[in-house]
mmCIF file with all atom_site columns, C-alpha atoms in Angstrom:
data_model
loop_
_atom_site.group_PDB
_atom_site.id
_atom_site.type_symbol
_atom_site.label_atom_id
_atom_site.label_alt_id
_atom_site.label_comp_id
_atom_site.label_asym_id
_atom_site.label_entity_id
_atom_site.label_seq_id
_atom_site.pdbx_PDB_ins_code
_atom_site.Cartn_x
_atom_site.Cartn_y
_atom_site.Cartn_z
_atom_site.occupancy
_atom_site.B_iso_or_equiv
_atom_site.pdbx_formal_charge
_atom_site.auth_seq_id
_atom_site.auth_comp_id
_atom_site.auth_asym_id
_atom_site.auth_atom_id
_atom_site.pdbx_PDB_model_num
ATOM 1   C CA . MET A 1 1   ? 30.414 -26.330 -4.722  1.00 37.00 ? 128 MET A CA 1
ATOM 2   C CA . ALA A 1 2   ? 30.157 -23.126 -2.811  1.00 43.00 ? 129 ALA A CA 1
ATOM 3   C CA . GLN A 1 3   ? 31.375 -23.071 0.737   1.00 49.00 ? 130 GLN A CA 1
ATOM 4   C CA . THR A 1 4   ? 29.900 -20.853 3.396   1.00 56.00 ? 131 THR A CA 1
ATOM 5   C CA . LEU A 1 5   ? 31.505 -19.451 6.508   1.00 58.00 ? 132 LEU A CA 1
ATOM 6   C CA . SER A 1 6   ? 29.969 -20.327 9.832   1.00 64.00 ? 133 SER A CA 1
ATOM 7   C CA . HIS A 1 7   ? 29.689 -17.792 12.619  1.00 64.00 ? 134 HIS A CA 1
ATOM 8   C CA . GLU A 1 8   ? 32.608 -19.565 14.306  1.00 69.00 ? 135 GLU A CA 1
ATOM 9   C CA . ASP A 1 9   ? 34.663 -19.182 11.114  1.00 66.00 ? 136 ASP A CA 1
ATOM 10  C CA . LEU A 1 10  ? 33.863 -15.478 10.952  1.00 63.00 ? 137 LEU A CA 1
ATOM 11  C CA . ASN A 1 11  ? 34.778 -14.969 14.606  1.00 64.00 ? 138 ASN A CA 1
ATOM 12  C CA . LEU A 1 12  ? 38.066 -16.783 14.066  1.00 63.00 ? 139 LEU A CA 1
ATOM 13  C CA . LEU A 1 13  ? 38.749 -14.722 10.960  1.00 61.00 ? 140 LEU A CA 1
ATOM 14  C CA . GLU A 1 14  ? 37.999 -11.521 12.832  1.00 62.00 ? 141 GLU A CA 1
ATOM 15  C CA . ARG A 1 15  ? 40.386 -12.449 15.663  1.00 60.00 ? 142 ARG A CA 1
ATOM 16  C CA . HIS A 1 16  ? 43.191 -13.372 13.288  1.00 54.00 ? 143 HIS A CA 1
ATOM 17  C CA . CYS A 1 17  ? 42.839 -10.648 10.653  1.00 53.00 ? 144 CYS A CA 1
ATOM 18  C CA . GLU A 1 18  ? 45.813 -8.399  10.422  1.00 49.00 ? 145 GLU A CA 1
ATOM 19  C CA . LYS A 1 19  ? 45.202 -4.859  11.495  1.00 51.00 ? 146 LYS A CA 1
ATOM 20  C CA . GLU A 1 20  ? 44.956 -2.364  8.698   1.00 54.00 ? 147 GLU A CA 1
ATOM 21  C CA . ASP A 1 21  ? 48.030 -0.329  7.972   1.00 54.00 ? 148 ASP A CA 1
ATOM 22  C CA . PRO A 1 22  ? 47.154 3.218   9.122   1.00 57.00 ? 149 PRO A CA 1
ATOM 23  C CA . LYS A 1 23  ? 49.313 4.557   6.281   1.00 60.00 ? 150 LYS A CA 1
ATOM 24  C CA . ALA A 1 24  ? 47.322 2.653   3.643   1.00 53.00 ? 151 ALA A CA 1
ATOM 25  C CA . LYS A 1 25  ? 45.301 5.264   1.840   1.00 56.00 ? 152 LYS A CA 1
ATOM 26  C CA . LYS A 1 26  ? 44.230 3.369   -1.249  1.00 58.00 ? 153 LYS A CA 1
ATOM 27  C CA . LEU A 1 27  ? 41.621 0.646   -1.112  1.00 52.00 ? 154 LEU A CA 1
ATOM 28  C CA . ASP A 1 28  ? 43.968 -1.916  -2.678  1.00 54.00 ? 155 ASP A CA 1
ATOM 29  C CA . GLU A 1 29  ? 46.563 -1.273  0.067   1.00 55.00 ? 156 GLU A CA 1
ATOM 30  C CA . ARG A 1 30  ? 44.126 -2.259  2.816   1.00 56.00 ? 157 ARG A CA 1
ATOM 31  C CA . LYS A 1 31  ? 43.997 -5.740  4.257   1.00 63.00 ? 158 LYS A CA 1
ATOM 32  C CA . PHE A 1 32  ? 40.797 -7.764  3.971   1.00 64.00 ? 159 PHE A CA 1
ATOM 33  C CA . SER A 1 33  ? 38.876 -8.075  7.214   1.00 69.00 ? 160 SER A CA 1
ATOM 34  C CA . VAL A 1 34  ? 35.527 -9.300  8.444   1.00 71.00 ? 161 VAL A CA 1
ATOM 35  C CA . ARG A 1 35  ? 34.358 -5.693  8.392   1.00 76.00 ? 162 ARG A CA 1
ATOM 36  C CA . ASP A 1 36  ? 34.543 -5.927  4.596   1.00 76.00 ? 163 ASP A CA 1
ATOM 37  C CA . ILE A 1 37  ? 31.832 -8.616  4.559   1.00 78.00 ? 164 ILE A CA 1
ATOM 38  C CA . ASP A 1 38  ? 28.295 -7.242  4.421   1.00 83.00 ? 165 ASP A CA 1
ATOM 39  C CA . THR A 1 39  ? 26.498 -7.365  7.785   1.00 84.00 ? 166 THR A CA 1
ATOM 40  C CA . LYS A 1 40  ? 23.586 -9.269  6.275   1.00 85.00 ? 167 LYS A CA 1
ATOM 41  C CA . ILE A 1 41  ? 25.944 -11.996 5.109   1.00 81.00 ? 168 ILE A CA 1
ATOM 42  C CA . ARG A 1 42  ? 27.692 -12.144 8.481   1.00 78.00 ? 169 ARG A CA 1
ATOM 43  C CA . SER A 1 43  ? 24.363 -12.526 10.281  1.00 81.00 ? 170 SER A CA 1
ATOM 44  C CA . ALA A 1 44  ? 22.866 -15.085 7.868   1.00 80.00 ? 171 ALA A CA 1
ATOM 45  C CA . LYS A 1 45  ? 21.876 -18.361 9.463   1.00 76.00 ? 172 LYS A CA 1
ATOM 46  C CA . TYR A 1 46  ? 21.375 -21.778 7.932   1.00 71.00 ? 173 TYR A CA 1
ATOM 47  C CA . ALA A 1 47  ? 19.023 -24.175 9.590   1.00 71.00 ? 174 ALA A CA 1
ATOM 48  C CA . VAL A 1 48  ? 17.606 -27.465 8.444   1.00 73.00 ? 175 VAL A CA 1
ATOM 49  C CA . ARG A 1 49  ? 13.903 -27.173 9.106   1.00 77.00 ? 176 ARG A CA 1
ATOM 50  C CA . GLY A 1 50  ? 10.731 -29.060 8.490   1.00 82.00 ? 177 GLY A CA 1
ATOM 51  C CA . ALA A 1 51  ? 8.978  -32.250 9.405   1.00 85.00 ? 178 ALA A CA 1
ATOM 52  C CA . VAL A 1 52  ? 11.319 -34.604 7.532   1.00 84.00 ? 179 VAL A CA 1
ATOM 53  C CA . PRO A 1 53  ? 14.597 -33.396 9.130   1.00 84.00 ? 180 PRO A CA 1
ATOM 54  C CA . ALA A 1 54  ? 12.878 -33.252 12.550  1.00 87.00 ? 181 ALA A CA 1
ATOM 55  C CA . ARG A 1 55  ? 11.671 -36.848 12.192  1.00 90.00 ? 182 ARG A CA 1
ATOM 56  C CA . ALA A 1 56  ? 15.108 -37.922 10.960  1.00 88.00 ? 183 ALA A CA 1
ATOM 57  C CA . ALA A 1 57  ? 16.672 -36.382 14.072  1.00 89.00 ? 184 ALA A CA 1
ATOM 58  C CA . GLU A 1 58  ? 14.272 -38.361 16.271  1.00 92.00 ? 185 GLU A CA 1
ATOM 59  C CA . LEU A 1 59  ? 15.100 -41.576 14.431  1.00 93.00 ? 186 LEU A CA 1
ATOM 60  C CA . ALA A 1 60  ? 18.833 -40.870 14.696  1.00 91.00 ? 187 ALA A CA 1
ATOM 61  C CA . VAL A 1 61  ? 18.492 -40.594 18.475  1.00 92.00 ? 188 VAL A CA 1
ATOM 62  C CA . ARG A 1 62  ? 16.588 -43.897 18.568  1.00 92.00 ? 189 ARG A CA 1
ATOM 63  C CA . LEU A 1 63  ? 19.177 -45.631 16.383  1.00 92.00 ? 190 LEU A CA 1
ATOM 64  C CA . LYS A 1 64  ? 22.032 -44.340 18.507  1.00 90.00 ? 191 LYS A CA 1
ATOM 65  C CA . ALA A 1 65  ? 20.295 -45.670 21.610  1.00 89.00 ? 192 ALA A CA 1
ATOM 66  C CA . GLY A 1 66  ? 20.027 -49.079 19.949  1.00 86.00 ? 193 GLY A CA 1
ATOM 67  C CA . ALA A 1 67  ? 16.271 -48.953 19.406  1.00 75.00 ? 194 ALA A CA 1
ATOM 68  C CA . ALA A 1 68  ? 14.832 -52.224 18.228  1.00 78.00 ? 195 ALA A CA 1
ATOM 69  C CA . GLY A 1 69  ? 11.892 -52.479 15.897  1.00 84.00 ? 196 GLY A CA 1
ATOM 70  C CA . LEU A 1 70  ? 13.100 -50.115 13.211  1.00 90.00 ? 197 LEU A CA 1
ATOM 71  C CA . PRO A 1 71  ? 13.308 -51.732 9.762   1.00 91.00 ? 198 PRO A CA 1
ATOM 72  C CA . PHE A 1 72  ? 16.703 -50.111 9.064   1.00 90.00 ? 199 PHE A CA 1
ATOM 73  C CA . GLU A 1 73  ? 20.082 -49.764 10.746  1.00 88.00 ? 200 GLU A CA 1
ATOM 74  C CA . ARG A 1 74  ? 21.188 -46.350 9.507   1.00 87.00 ? 201 ARG A CA 1
ATOM 75  C CA . LEU A 1 75  ? 19.843 -43.079 8.144   1.00 86.00 ? 202 LEU A CA 1
ATOM 76  C CA . VAL A 1 76  ? 20.894 -41.491 4.882   1.00 81.00 ? 203 VAL A CA 1
ATOM 77  C CA . PRO A 1 77  ? 20.346 -37.708 5.089   1.00 76.00 ? 204 PRO A CA 1
ATOM 78  C CA . CYS A 1 78  ? 19.337 -36.943 1.498   1.00 73.00 ? 205 CYS A CA 1
ATOM 79  C CA . ASN A 1 79  ? 18.467 -33.311 2.167   1.00 69.00 ? 206 ASN A CA 1
ATOM 80  C CA . ILE A 1 80  ? 22.065 -32.088 2.315   1.00 68.00 ? 207 ILE A CA 1
ATOM 81  C CA . GLY A 1 81  ? 23.439 -32.960 -1.098  1.00 68.00 ? 208 GLY A CA 1
ATOM 82  C CA . ASN A 1 82  ? 25.162 -36.277 -0.545  1.00 70.00 ? 209 ASN A CA 1
ATOM 83  C CA . PRO A 1 83  ? 24.180 -38.344 -3.598  1.00 74.00 ? 210 PRO A CA 1
ATOM 84  C CA . GLN A 1 84  ? 27.068 -40.777 -3.114  1.00 76.00 ? 211 GLN A CA 1
ATOM 85  C CA . ALA A 1 85  ? 25.426 -41.973 0.115   1.00 73.00 ? 212 ALA A CA 1
ATOM 86  C CA . VAL A 1 86  ? 22.707 -43.502 -2.061  1.00 76.00 ? 213 VAL A CA 1
ATOM 87  C CA . GLN A 1 87  ? 25.176 -44.994 -4.545  1.00 77.00 ? 214 GLN A CA 1
ATOM 88  C CA . GLN A 1 88  ? 24.934 -42.256 -7.180  1.00 78.00 ? 215 GLN A CA 1
ATOM 89  C CA . ARG A 1 89  ? 28.072 -41.655 -9.169  1.00 71.00 ? 216 ARG A CA 1
ATOM 90  C CA . PRO A 1 90  ? 29.986 -38.508 -8.215  1.00 74.00 ? 217 PRO A CA 1
ATOM 91  C CA . ILE A 1 91  ? 29.416 -35.575 -10.533 1.00 81.00 ? 218 ILE A CA 1
ATOM 92  C CA . SER A 1 92  ? 33.085 -35.831 -11.526 1.00 87.00 ? 219 SER A CA 1
ATOM 93  C CA . PHE A 1 93  ? 32.156 -38.911 -13.572 1.00 85.00 ? 220 PHE A CA 1
ATOM 94  C CA . TYR A 1 94  ? 29.798 -36.872 -15.746 1.00 85.00 ? 221 TYR A CA 1
ATOM 95  C CA . ARG A 1 95  ? 32.285 -34.030 -16.039 1.00 88.00 ? 222 ARG A CA 1
ATOM 96  C CA . GLN A 1 96  ? 34.970 -36.452 -17.171 1.00 91.00 ? 223 GLN A CA 1
ATOM 97  C CA . ILE A 1 97  ? 32.597 -37.956 -19.765 1.00 89.00 ? 224 ILE A CA 1
ATOM 98  C CA . ALA A 1 98  ? 31.813 -34.466 -21.075 1.00 89.00 ? 225 ALA A CA 1
ATOM 99  C CA . ALA A 1 99  ? 35.523 -33.627 -21.235 1.00 90.00 ? 226 ALA A CA 1
ATOM 100 C CA . THR A 1 100 ? 36.270 -36.714 -23.338 1.00 89.00 ? 227 THR A CA 1
ATOM 101 C CA . LEU A 1 101 ? 33.435 -35.799 -25.703 1.00 88.00 ? 228 LEU A CA 1
ATOM 102 C CA . LEU A 1 102 ? 34.929 -32.345 -26.157 1.00 87.00 ? 229 LEU A CA 1
ATOM 103 C CA . ASP A 1 103 ? 38.494 -33.650 -26.486 1.00 90.00 ? 230 ASP A CA 1
ATOM 104 C CA . PRO A 1 104 ? 38.650 -37.355 -27.451 1.00 88.00 ? 231 PRO A CA 1
ATOM 105 C CA . SER A 1 105 ? 42.459 -37.312 -27.187 1.00 91.00 ? 232 SER A CA 1
ATOM 106 C CA . LEU A 1 106 ? 41.936 -37.459 -23.420 1.00 89.00 ? 233 LEU A CA 1
ATOM 107 C CA . LEU A 1 107 ? 40.836 -41.085 -23.857 1.00 88.00 ? 234 LEU A CA 1
ATOM 108 C CA . ASP A 1 108 ? 44.393 -41.991 -24.883 1.00 88.00 ? 235 ASP A CA 1
ATOM 109 C CA . ALA A 1 109 ? 46.049 -39.793 -22.259 1.00 88.00 ? 236 ALA A CA 1
ATOM 110 C CA . ASN A 1 110 ? 45.509 -42.333 -19.479 1.00 88.00 ? 237 ASN A CA 1
ATOM 111 C CA . VAL A 1 111 ? 44.113 -39.677 -17.141 1.00 89.00 ? 238 VAL A CA 1
ATOM 112 C CA . TYR A 1 112 ? 40.605 -41.021 -16.552 1.00 90.00 ? 239 TYR A CA 1
ATOM 113 C CA . PRO A 1 113 ? 39.331 -44.153 -14.798 1.00 90.00 ? 240 PRO A CA 1
ATOM 114 C CA . GLN A 1 114 ? 38.397 -47.153 -16.926 1.00 90.00 ? 241 GLN A CA 1
ATOM 115 C CA . ASP A 1 115 ? 34.647 -46.661 -16.422 1.00 89.00 ? 242 ASP A CA 1
ATOM 116 C CA . VAL A 1 116 ? 34.924 -43.218 -18.042 1.00 88.00 ? 243 VAL A CA 1
ATOM 117 C CA . VAL A 1 117 ? 36.996 -44.537 -20.947 1.00 88.00 ? 244 VAL A CA 1
ATOM 118 C CA . SER A 1 118 ? 34.598 -47.459 -21.461 1.00 87.00 ? 245 SER A CA 1
ATOM 119 C CA . ARG A 1 119 ? 31.577 -45.192 -21.551 1.00 84.00 ? 246 ARG A CA 1
#
């Protein structure tokens, strides 16, 4: 899974980057800094938008306040890639199955959980 840097991460990186060596003439002698990241990437913003996330935020506030009358006790935010929250097997399960199909000797290596070996 790809990981993105938040604006706070970039600011922290910028503050802690080592200063470039003034004697470094070649590109590979320079130290990496925030200045090396394209401005468009540094200014990119991620925001969860739309009616469903907005309604979920309202319901979360009501649940936190102990609102009665809702037919559920918790929210499961399914818009952010958390399939395990709705009892789906982690993708590692499927990767392990594929690996054993490609190399059946892994079944005898005692490296995978029993549900993978059984499958």
